[in-house]
Coordinates of C-alpha atoms in Angstrom, one line a residue:
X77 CA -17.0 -134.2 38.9
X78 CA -17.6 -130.9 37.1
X79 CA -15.3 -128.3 37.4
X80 CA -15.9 -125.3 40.0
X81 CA -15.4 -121.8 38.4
X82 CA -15.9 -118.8 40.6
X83 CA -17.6 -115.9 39.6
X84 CA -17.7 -112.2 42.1
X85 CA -17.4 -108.5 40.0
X86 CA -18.0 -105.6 39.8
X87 CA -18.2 -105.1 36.1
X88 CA -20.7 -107.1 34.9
X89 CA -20.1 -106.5 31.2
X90 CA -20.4 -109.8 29.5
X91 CA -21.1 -111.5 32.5
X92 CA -23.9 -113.5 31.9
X93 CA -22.9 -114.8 28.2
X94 CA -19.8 -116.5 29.7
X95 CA -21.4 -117.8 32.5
X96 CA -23.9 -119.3 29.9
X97 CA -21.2 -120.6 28.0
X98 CA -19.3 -122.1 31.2
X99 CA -22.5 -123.9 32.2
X100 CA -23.7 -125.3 29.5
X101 CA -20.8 -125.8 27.1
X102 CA -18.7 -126.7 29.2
X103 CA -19.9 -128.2 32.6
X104 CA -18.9 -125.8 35.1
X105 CA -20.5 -125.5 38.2
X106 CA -20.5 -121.6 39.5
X107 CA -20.0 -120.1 42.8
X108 CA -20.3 -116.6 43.5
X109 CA -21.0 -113.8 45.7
X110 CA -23.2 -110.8 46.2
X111 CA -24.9 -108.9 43.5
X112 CA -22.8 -111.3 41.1
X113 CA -25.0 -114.2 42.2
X114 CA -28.0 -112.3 42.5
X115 CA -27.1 -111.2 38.6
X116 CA -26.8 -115.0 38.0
X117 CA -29.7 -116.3 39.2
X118 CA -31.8 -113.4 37.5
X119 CA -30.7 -114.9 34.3
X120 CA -32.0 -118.3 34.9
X121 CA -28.2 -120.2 35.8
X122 CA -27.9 -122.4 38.2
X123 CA -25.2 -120.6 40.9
X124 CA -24.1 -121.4 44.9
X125 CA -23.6 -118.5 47.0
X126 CA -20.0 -118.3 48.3
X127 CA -21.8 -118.3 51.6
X128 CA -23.8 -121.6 51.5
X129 CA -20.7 -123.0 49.6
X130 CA -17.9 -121.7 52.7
X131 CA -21.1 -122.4 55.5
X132 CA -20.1 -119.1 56.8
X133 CA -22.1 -116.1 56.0
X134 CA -21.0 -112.6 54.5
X135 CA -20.3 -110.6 57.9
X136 CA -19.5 -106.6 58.4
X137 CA -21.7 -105.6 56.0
X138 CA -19.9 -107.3 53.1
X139 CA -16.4 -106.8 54.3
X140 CA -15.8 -110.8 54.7
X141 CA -17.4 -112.9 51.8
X142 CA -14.5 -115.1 50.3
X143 CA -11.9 -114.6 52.5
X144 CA -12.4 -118.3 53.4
X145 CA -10.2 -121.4 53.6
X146 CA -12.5 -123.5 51.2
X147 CA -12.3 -120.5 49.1
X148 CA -8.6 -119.9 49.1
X149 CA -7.3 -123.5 49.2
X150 CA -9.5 -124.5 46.1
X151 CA -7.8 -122.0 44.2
X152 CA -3.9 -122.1 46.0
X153 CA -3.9 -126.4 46.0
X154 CA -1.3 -127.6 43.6
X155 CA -2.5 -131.0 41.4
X156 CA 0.6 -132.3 41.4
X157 CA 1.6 -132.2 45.2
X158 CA -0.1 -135.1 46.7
X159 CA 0.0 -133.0 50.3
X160 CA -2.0 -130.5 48.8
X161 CA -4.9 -133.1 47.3
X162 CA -5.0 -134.7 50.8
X163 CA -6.1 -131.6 52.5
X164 CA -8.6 -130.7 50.1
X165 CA -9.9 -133.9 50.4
X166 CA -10.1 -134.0 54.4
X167 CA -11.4 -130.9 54.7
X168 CA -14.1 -131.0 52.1
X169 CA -12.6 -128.6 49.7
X170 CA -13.6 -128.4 45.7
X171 CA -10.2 -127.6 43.4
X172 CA -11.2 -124.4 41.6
X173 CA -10.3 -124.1 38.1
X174 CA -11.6 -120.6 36.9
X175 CA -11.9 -117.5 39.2
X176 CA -12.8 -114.0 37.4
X177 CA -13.0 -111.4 39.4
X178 CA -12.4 -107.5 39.0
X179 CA -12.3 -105.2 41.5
X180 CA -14.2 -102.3 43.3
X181 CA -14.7 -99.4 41.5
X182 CA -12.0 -97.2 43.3
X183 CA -10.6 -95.0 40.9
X184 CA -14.1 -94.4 39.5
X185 CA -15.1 -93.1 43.0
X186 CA -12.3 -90.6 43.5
X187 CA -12.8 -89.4 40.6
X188 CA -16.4 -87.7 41.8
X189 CA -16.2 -84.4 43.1
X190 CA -16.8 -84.0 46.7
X191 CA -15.9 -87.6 47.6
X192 CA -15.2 -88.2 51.5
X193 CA -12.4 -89.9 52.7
X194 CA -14.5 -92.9 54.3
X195 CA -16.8 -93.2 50.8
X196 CA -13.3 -93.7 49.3
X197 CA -12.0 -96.6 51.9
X198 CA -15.5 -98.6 51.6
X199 CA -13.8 -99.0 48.1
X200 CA -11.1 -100.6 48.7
X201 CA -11.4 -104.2 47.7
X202 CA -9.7 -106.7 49.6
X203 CA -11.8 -110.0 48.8
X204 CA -10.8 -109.5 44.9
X205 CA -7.3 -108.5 45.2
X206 CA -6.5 -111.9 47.6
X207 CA -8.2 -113.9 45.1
X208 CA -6.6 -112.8 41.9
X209 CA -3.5 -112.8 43.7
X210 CA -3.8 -116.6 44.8
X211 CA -5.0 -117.5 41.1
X212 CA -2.4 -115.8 39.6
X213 CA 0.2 -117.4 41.7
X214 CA -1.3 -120.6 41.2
X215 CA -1.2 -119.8 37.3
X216 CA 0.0 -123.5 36.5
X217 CA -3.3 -125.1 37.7
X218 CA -6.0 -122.8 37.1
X219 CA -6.8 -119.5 34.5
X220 CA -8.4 -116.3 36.3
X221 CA -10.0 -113.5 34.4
X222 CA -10.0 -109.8 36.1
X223 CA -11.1 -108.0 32.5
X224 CA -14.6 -108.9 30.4
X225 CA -12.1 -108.8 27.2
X226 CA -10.2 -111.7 28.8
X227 CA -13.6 -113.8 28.2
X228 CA -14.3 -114.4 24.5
X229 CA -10.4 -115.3 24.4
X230 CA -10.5 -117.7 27.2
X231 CA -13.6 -119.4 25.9
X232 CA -12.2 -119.6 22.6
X233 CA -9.0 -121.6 24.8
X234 CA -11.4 -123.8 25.8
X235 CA -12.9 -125.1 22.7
X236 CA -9.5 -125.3 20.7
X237 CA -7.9 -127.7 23.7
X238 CA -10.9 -130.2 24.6
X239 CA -12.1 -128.0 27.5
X240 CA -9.0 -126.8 28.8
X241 CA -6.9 -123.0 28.8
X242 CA -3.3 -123.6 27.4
X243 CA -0.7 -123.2 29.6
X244 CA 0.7 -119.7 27.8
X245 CA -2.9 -118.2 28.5
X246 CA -3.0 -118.9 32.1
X247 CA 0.4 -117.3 32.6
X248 CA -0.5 -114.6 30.3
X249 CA -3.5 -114.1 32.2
X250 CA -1.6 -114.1 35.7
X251 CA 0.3 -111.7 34.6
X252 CA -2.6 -109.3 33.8
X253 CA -4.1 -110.4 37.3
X254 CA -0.7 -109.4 39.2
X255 CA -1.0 -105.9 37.2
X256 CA -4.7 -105.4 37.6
X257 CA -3.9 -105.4 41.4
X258 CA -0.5 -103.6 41.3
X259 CA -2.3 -100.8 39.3
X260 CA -5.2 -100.7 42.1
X261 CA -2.9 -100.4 45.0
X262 CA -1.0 -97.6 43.4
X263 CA -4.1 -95.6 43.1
X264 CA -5.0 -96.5 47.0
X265 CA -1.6 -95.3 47.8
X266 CA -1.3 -92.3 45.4
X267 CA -4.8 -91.3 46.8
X268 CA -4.0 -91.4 50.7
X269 CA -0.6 -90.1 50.2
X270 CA -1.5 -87.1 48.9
X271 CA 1.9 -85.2 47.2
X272 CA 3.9 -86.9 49.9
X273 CA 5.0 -90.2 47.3
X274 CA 4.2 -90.4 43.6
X275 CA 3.4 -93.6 42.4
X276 CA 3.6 -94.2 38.6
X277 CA 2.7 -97.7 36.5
X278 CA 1.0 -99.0 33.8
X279 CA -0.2 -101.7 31.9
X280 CA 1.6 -102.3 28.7
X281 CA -1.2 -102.1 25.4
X282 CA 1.3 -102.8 22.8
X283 CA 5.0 -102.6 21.8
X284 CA 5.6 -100.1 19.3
X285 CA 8.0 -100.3 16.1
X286 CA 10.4 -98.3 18.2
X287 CA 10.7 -94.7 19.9
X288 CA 11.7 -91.3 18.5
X289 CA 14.2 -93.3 16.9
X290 CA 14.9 -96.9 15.2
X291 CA 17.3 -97.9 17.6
X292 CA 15.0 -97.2 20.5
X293 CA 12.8 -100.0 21.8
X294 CA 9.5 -98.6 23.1
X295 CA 6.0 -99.4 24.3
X296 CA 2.9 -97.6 24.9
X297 CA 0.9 -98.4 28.4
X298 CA -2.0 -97.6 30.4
X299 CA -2.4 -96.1 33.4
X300 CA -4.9 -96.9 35.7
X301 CA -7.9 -99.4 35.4
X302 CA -10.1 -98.0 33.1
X303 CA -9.1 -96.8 29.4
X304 CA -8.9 -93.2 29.6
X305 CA -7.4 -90.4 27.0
X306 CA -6.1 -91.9 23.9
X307 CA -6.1 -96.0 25.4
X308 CA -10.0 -94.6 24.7
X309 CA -10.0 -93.5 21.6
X310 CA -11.0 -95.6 18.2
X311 CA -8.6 -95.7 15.4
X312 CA -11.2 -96.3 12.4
X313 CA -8.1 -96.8 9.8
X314 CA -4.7 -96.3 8.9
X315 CA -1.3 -97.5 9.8
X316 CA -0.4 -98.7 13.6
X317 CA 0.4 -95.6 15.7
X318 CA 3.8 -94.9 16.4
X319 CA 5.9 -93.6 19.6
X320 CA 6.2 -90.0 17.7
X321 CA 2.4 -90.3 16.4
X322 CA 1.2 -90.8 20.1
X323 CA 3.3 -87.3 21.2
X324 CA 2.5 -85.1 18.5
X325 CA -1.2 -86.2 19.1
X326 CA -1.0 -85.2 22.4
X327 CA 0.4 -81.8 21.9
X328 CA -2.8 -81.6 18.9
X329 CA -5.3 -82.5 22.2
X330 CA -3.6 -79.8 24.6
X331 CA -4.2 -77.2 21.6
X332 CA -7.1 -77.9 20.8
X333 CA -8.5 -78.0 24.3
X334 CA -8.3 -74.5 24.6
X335 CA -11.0 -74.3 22.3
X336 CA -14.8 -75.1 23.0
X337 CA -17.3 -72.9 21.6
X338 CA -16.1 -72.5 18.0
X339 CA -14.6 -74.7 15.3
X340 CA -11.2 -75.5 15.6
X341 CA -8.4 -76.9 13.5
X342 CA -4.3 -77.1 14.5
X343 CA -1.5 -78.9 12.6
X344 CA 1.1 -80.2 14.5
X345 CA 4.7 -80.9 13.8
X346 CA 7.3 -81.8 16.1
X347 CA 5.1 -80.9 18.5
X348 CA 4.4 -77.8 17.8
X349 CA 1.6 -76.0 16.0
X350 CA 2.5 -74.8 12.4
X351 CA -1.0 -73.9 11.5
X352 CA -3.9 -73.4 14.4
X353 CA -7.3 -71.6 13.6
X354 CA -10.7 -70.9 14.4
X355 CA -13.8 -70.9 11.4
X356 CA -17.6 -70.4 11.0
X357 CA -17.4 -74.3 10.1
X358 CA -14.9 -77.3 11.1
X359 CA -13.6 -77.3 7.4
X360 CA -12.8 -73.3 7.3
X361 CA -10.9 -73.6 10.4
X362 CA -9.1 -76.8 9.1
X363 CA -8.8 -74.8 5.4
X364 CA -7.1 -71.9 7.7
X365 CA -4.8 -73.6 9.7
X366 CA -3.5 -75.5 6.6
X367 CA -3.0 -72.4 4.5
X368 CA -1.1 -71.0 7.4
X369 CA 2.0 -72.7 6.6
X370 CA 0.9 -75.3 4.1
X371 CA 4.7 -76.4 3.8
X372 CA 4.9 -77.6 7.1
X373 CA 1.4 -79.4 7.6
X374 CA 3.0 -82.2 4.9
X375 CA 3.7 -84.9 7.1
X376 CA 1.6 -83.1 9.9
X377 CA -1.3 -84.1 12.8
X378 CA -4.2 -83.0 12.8
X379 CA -6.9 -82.2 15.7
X380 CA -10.0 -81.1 15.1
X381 CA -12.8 -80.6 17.9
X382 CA -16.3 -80.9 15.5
X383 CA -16.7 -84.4 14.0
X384 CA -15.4 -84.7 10.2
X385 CA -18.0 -84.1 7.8
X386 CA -17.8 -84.4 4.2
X387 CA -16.6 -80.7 2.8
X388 CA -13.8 -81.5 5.8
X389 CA -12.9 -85.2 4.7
X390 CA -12.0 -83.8 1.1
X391 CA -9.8 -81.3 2.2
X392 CA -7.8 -83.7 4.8
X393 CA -7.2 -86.1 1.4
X394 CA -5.7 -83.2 -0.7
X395 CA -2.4 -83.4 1.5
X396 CA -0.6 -86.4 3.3
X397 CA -1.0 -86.5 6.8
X398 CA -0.3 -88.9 9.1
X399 CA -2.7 -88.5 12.0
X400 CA -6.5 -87.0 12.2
X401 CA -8.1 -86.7 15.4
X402 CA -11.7 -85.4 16.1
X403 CA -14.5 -86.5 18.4
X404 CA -16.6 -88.1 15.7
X405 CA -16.7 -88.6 12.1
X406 CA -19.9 -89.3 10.0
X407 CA -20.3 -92.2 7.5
X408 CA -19.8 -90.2 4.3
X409 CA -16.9 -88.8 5.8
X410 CA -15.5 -92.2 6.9
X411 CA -15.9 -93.6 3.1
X412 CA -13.7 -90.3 1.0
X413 CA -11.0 -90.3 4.3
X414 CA -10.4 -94.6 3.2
X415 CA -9.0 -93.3 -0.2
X416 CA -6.1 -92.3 1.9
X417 CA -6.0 -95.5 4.3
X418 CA -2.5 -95.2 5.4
X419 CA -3.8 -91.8 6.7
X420 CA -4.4 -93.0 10.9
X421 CA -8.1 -91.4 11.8
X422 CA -8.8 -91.6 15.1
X423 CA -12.1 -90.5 16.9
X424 CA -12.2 -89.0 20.9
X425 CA -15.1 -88.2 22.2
X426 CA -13.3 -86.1 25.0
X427 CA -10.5 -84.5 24.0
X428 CA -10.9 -82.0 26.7
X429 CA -9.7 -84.5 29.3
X430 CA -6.5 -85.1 30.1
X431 CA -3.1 -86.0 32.9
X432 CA -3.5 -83.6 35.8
X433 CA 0.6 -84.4 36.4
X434 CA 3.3 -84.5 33.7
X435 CA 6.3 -86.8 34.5
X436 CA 9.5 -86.8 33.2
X437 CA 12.7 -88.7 34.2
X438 CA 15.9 -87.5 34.9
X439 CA 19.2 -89.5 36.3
X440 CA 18.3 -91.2 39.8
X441 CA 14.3 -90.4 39.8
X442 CA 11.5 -88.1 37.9
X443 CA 10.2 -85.0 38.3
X444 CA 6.0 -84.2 38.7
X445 CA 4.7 -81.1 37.8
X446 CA 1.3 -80.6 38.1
X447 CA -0.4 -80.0 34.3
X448 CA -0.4 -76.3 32.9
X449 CA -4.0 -76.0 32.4
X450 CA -4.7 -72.5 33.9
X451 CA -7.8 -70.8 31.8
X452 CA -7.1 -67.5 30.5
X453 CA -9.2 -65.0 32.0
X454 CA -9.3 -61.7 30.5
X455 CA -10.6 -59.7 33.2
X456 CA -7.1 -60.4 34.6
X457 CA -5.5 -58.9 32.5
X458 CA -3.4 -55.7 32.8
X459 CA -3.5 -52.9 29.6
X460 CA -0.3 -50.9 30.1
X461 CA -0.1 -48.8 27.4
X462 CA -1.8 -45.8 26.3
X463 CA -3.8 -47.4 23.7
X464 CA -6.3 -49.6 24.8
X465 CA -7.7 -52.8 22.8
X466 CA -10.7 -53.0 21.0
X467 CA -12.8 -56.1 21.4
X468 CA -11.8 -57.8 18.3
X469 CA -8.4 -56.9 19.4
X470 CA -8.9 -58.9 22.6
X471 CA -10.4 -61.2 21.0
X472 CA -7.4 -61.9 18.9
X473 CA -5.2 -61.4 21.6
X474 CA -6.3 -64.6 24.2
X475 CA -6.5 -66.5 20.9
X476 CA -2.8 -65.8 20.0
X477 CA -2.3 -66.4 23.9
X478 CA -3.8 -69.7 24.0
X479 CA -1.4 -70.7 21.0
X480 CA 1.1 -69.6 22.6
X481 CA 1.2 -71.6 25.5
X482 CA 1.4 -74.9 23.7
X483 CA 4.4 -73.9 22.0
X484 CA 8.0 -75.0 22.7
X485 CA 9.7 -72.0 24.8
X486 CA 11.4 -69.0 23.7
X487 CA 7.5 -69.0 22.1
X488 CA 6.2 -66.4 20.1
X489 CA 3.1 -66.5 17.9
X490 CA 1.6 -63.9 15.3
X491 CA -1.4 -64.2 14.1
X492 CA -4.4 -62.2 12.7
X493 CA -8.1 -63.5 12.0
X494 CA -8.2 -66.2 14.6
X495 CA -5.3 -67.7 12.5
X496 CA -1.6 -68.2 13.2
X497 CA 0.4 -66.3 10.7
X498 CA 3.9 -67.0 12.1
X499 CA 5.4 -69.6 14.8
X500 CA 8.7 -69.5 16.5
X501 CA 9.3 -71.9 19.0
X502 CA 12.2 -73.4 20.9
X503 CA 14.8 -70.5 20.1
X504 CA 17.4 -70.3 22.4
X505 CA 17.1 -66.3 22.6
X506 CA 13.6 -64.5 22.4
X507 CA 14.9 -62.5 19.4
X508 CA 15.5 -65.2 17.7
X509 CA 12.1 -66.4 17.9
X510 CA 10.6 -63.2 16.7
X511 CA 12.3 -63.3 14.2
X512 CA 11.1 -66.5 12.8
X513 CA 7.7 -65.8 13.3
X514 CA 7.7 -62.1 11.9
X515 CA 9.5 -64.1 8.9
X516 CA 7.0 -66.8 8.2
X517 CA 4.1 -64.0 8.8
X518 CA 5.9 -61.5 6.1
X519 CA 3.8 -59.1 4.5
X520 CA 0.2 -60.5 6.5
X521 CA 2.3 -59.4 10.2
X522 CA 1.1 -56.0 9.1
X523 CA -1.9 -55.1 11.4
X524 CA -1.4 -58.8 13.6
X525 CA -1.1 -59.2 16.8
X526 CA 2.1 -61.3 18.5
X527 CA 2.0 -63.3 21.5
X528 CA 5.5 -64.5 23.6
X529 CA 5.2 -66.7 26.4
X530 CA 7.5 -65.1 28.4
X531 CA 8.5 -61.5 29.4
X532 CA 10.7 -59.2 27.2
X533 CA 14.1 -58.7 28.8
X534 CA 14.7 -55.5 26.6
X535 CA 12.8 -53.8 23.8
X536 CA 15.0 -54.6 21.0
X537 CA 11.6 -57.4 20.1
X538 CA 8.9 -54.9 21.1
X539 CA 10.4 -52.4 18.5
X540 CA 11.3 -55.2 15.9
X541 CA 7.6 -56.3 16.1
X542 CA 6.2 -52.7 15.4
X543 CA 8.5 -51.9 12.4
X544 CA 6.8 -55.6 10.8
X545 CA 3.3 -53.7 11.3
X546 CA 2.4 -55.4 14.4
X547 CA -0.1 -53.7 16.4
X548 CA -0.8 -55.4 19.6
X549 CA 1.6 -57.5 22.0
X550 CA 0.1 -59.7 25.0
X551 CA 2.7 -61.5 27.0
X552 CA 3.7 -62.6 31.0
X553 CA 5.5 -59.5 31.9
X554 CA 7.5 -59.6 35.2
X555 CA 11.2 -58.1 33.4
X556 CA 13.3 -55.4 35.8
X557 CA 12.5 -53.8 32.2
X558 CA 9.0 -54.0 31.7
X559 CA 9.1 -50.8 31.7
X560 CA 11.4 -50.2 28.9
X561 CA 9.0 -52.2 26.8
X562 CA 5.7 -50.5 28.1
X563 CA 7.6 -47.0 27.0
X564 CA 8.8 -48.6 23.7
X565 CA 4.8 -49.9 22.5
X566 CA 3.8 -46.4 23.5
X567 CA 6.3 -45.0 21.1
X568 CA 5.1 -46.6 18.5
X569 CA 1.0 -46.7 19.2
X570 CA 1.1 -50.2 20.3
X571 CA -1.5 -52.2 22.6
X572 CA 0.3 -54.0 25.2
X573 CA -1.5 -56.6 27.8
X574 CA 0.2 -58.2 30.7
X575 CA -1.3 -61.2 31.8
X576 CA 0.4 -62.4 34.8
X577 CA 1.1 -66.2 33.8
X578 CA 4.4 -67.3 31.8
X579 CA 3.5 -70.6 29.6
X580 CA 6.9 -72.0 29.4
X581 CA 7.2 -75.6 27.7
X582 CA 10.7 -77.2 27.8

C-alpha cells in the first residue's frame, strides 16, 4: 500500500514542488484540507479531502476539519505495538507517515493596525497545533514538516535512505514542531494578556563561537514565527557573525534609525558611536563619520541607511572593519567589498524596524521595559536662554540629540556639521564625560554644539563647555539647579534647549 502523507497550511511556499515530488517519486498518496487541497488539485495532483477521507465534513465554518479519530490515530499509532496496529485495522484507519503543516497566520494578524479582538481569535489555530503535536510525539514512526525550508532537506532524506527519513531527522524535526507550537502559544498568550505576564522564547538559528567572552557558551535565536530584524537580513560575505558582532550591530540599527531623509553613516564600537554623520551622498556621510575618530572606527561596525555603491565600497576597504550593514548593495559594489572577504556585509531592507520591549535578566526573573523610541519633536522644545537658536543651530542641535540618545549614559556628544566631533559615554560622573568629548573634539569644539542625555546637576560642565568654544547646549533638564545652568549659558552668550525627555542607556 502506498504511504499516506498529509498535507493542510497556510504557507504555501514550495507546496506544490514537494507534493510533486511525494507523488510521483515516491508514491505517496495525499490527504489534505481546505484551500491546501483546492491548491493541490489546481496543480493537476491527485489529493483526498480530509473530509471524504474522515466521512465527516468540515463543520463551524472551518473550526473542525482534522480533529478526527482516523486523523489522529494514523498519525499517534505506534508500528511496533501490535495493540495499536489492531485498532487501526478494525476501525479502517491508514498509518500516516508524513504530516506538514504550519499554522495560522496569528502574529501576522496582530501585527495590523486596528485589528479587533475577535479577527485576532478566528486566528488561532487549533487543527495544526494538535497535529504537529501528535507527529512530533510520535517522532519515531513518522517525520512532520511545519517550515517550507524543512522540505528540500526532507526530500533529500528520502532519496539517500531508499524512501525513508533517518531517524535523527524525524527527531530533529519534532523538535522544531514542538517549538513551532510553543512559539505560537506564547504569542496567543502574550497577546491576550496584555502587560499582565511576559512571555519570552525563541527558536535557536545557530550556536555561536562563544559570548562576549571565550569562556562563555552562547547562541543566537529567533523570536516569533516569522524571521524578523537581523534572523531577516542577508549576509552576502565575510566571517560567521559573532555574539559581540550581533550587539554592536544592533546598537548601529538603533542609530541609524533616527535617520530617514538624508544619508547616514555611524561607526560603532562597544556599542557606542565613535563616528556618526549625515552627507549630500552615502559615501560623504560614511567619509565623515570615519574621519571623526578614525582611530576608533579600526575594528568598528558600520551602518549605513542608502545601499553601497561603488565610491562607498572603496572607502569601507581602505580600513578593517568587521561588520557593514545597509539596506542594499549594488553589484559593482558587491565585487570591490569581496577584496576584503573576511569583512561580514550584510544587507536589511528595514532597518527602521525593531523590539518594541528590551529584556534583561537579573537574579530570580527579568525586567521589560518598553523600547526608547520616542521621536524628537522640536516644537517641544523649550529655549531658556536669552539667545535664541538659528535654524542651522537647531538643526544641529536634534542631530547631536538623536546621537545622544544611543549613547551609553553619563552621555555627552559634540558635534558640528551634522558630524560627531567628540563622544563621552559611560562616565561614572557627567564631568567626566565632558571632558572626554571636549578632549576628542579639541580645537573643532570651537563653535559646536554639545548634547548630554541627562540634566546638569551644577554648572561646573555648562561653563567648561563654553571656555572649549561651545556655543549651544540641548539637554533633558529637570535639576533643582536648572537654573544655575540657564544663568551660567546666559553669562556666557550660550543657546540652551530643554527638551523634556532624558535618553539614559545603562
Amino acid at each position: 500500500m502506498a504511504r499516506l502523507a498529509l498535507l493542510s497550511v497556510s504557507n504555501k511556499t514550495g507546496l506544490i514542488d514537494l507534493a510533486r515530488s511525494l507523488v510521483e517519486e515516491f508514491d505517496f498518496d495525499l490527504i489534505s484540507s481546505g484551500g491546501t487541497a483546492q491548491a493541490l488539485k489546481d496543480a493537476g495532483l491527485p489529493v483526498t479531502k480530509v473530509a471524504d477521507y474522515t466521512g465527516s465534513p468540515e463543520i463551524l465554518g472551518g473550526r473542525v476539519k482534522t480533529l478526527h479519530p482516523r486523523i489522529h490515530g494514523g498519525i499517534l499509532a505506534r508500528r511496533d505495538v501490535p495493540q495499536d496496529i489492531t485498532d487501526l485495522e478494525n476501525n479502517q484507519i491508514r498509518p500516516i507517515d508524513l504530516v506538514v503543516v504550519n499554522l495560522y497566520p496569528f502574529e501576522e494578524t496582530i501585527a495590523k493596525p486596528g485589528v479587533t479582538l475577535s479577527q485576532a481569535v478566528e486566528q488561532i489555530d487549533i487543527g495544526g497545533p494538535a497535529m504537529l503535536r501528535a507527529s512530533s510525539k510520535n517522532f519515531a514512526h513518522l517525520a512532520v514538516l511545519c517550515d517550507p525550508a524543512q522540505y528540500d532537506e526532507y526530500l533529500e532524506e528520502l532519496r539517500q535512505n531508499n524512501g525513508e527519513a533517518s531517524l535523527e531527522f524525524r527527531q530533529k524535526a519534532a523538535l522544531k514542531g514542538f517549538s513551532h507550537t510553543a512559539s505560537y502559544d506564547q504569542a496567543i498568550a502574550s497577546y491576550l494578556a496584555g502587560t499582565e505576564n511576559y512571555n519570552l522564547s525563541g527558536t535557536q538559528l545557530q550556536s555561536l563561537r562563544y559570548g562576549e567572552n571565550p569562556h562563555q557558551p552562547a547562541a543566537w535565536y529567533q523570536t516569533g514565527i516569522t524571521p524578523t530584524g537581523w534572523t531577516a537580513a542577508t549576509k552576502l560575505q565575510g566571517k560567521e557573525l559573532s555574539y559581540n558582532n550581533l550587539v554592536d550591530l544592533e546598537a548601529a540599527r538603533r542609530i541609524i534609525a533616527e535617520f530617514t531623509d538624508t544619508p547616514a553613516a555611524t561607526i560603532i564600537k562597544h556599542t557606542n558611536p565613535c563616528g556618526t554623520a549625515l552627507g549630500s551622498t552615502i559615501s560623504e556621510a560614511y567619509q565623515k563619520a570615519f574621519n571623526a575618530d578614525s582611530t576608533s572606527a579600526f575594528g568598528g561596525i558600520v551602518a549605513l541607511n542608502r545601499p553601497i555603491d561603488a565610491a562607498t565600497a572603496s572607502e569601507l576597504t581602505k580600513t578593517f572593519l568587521e561588520c557593514v550593514v545597509a539596506p542594499s548593495c549594488d553589484a559593482e559594489a558587491q565585487e570591490i567589498l569581496g577584496k576584503k572577504s573576511n569583512v561580514r556585509v550584510l544587507t536589511l531592507a528595514d532597518l527602521s524596524s525593531g523590539s518594541k520591549d528590551t529584556v534583561k535578566a537579573i537574579a530570580g526573573g527579568f525586567l521589560v521595559q518598553a523600547s526608547d523610541d520616542v521621536i524628537a519633536d522640536t516644537s517641544q522644545w523649550q529655549v531658556v536662554t536669552e539667545r535664541q537658536p538659528t535654524d542651522s543651530e537647531l538643526a544641529e542641535l536634534l542631530f547631536a540629540w538623536k546621537v545622544c540618545k544611543h549613547v551609553k549614559s553619563n552621555a555627552i556628544v559634540v558635534t558640528s556639521d551634522r558630524t560627531t566631533l567628540g563622544v563621552g559615554a559611560g562616565q561614572m560622573n557627567r564631568v567626566g564625560s565632558v571632558k572626554i568629548a571636549l578632549e576628542q573634539a579639541g580645537e573643532k569644539a570651537k563653535g559646536a554644539i554639545l548634547a548630554s542625555d541627562g540634566f546638569f546637576p551644577f554648572d561646573d560642565s555648562v561653563r567648561t563647555a563654553a571656555a572649549a568654544g561651545i556655543t549651544a547646549i540641548v539637554q533633558p533638564g529637570g535639576s533643582l539647579r536648572d537654573k544655575d545652568s540657564v544663568k551660567a549659558a546666559n553669562e556666557l552668550g550660550l543657546v540652551m534647549v530643554l527638551t523634556g525627555v532624558r535618553h539614559f542607556l545603562h
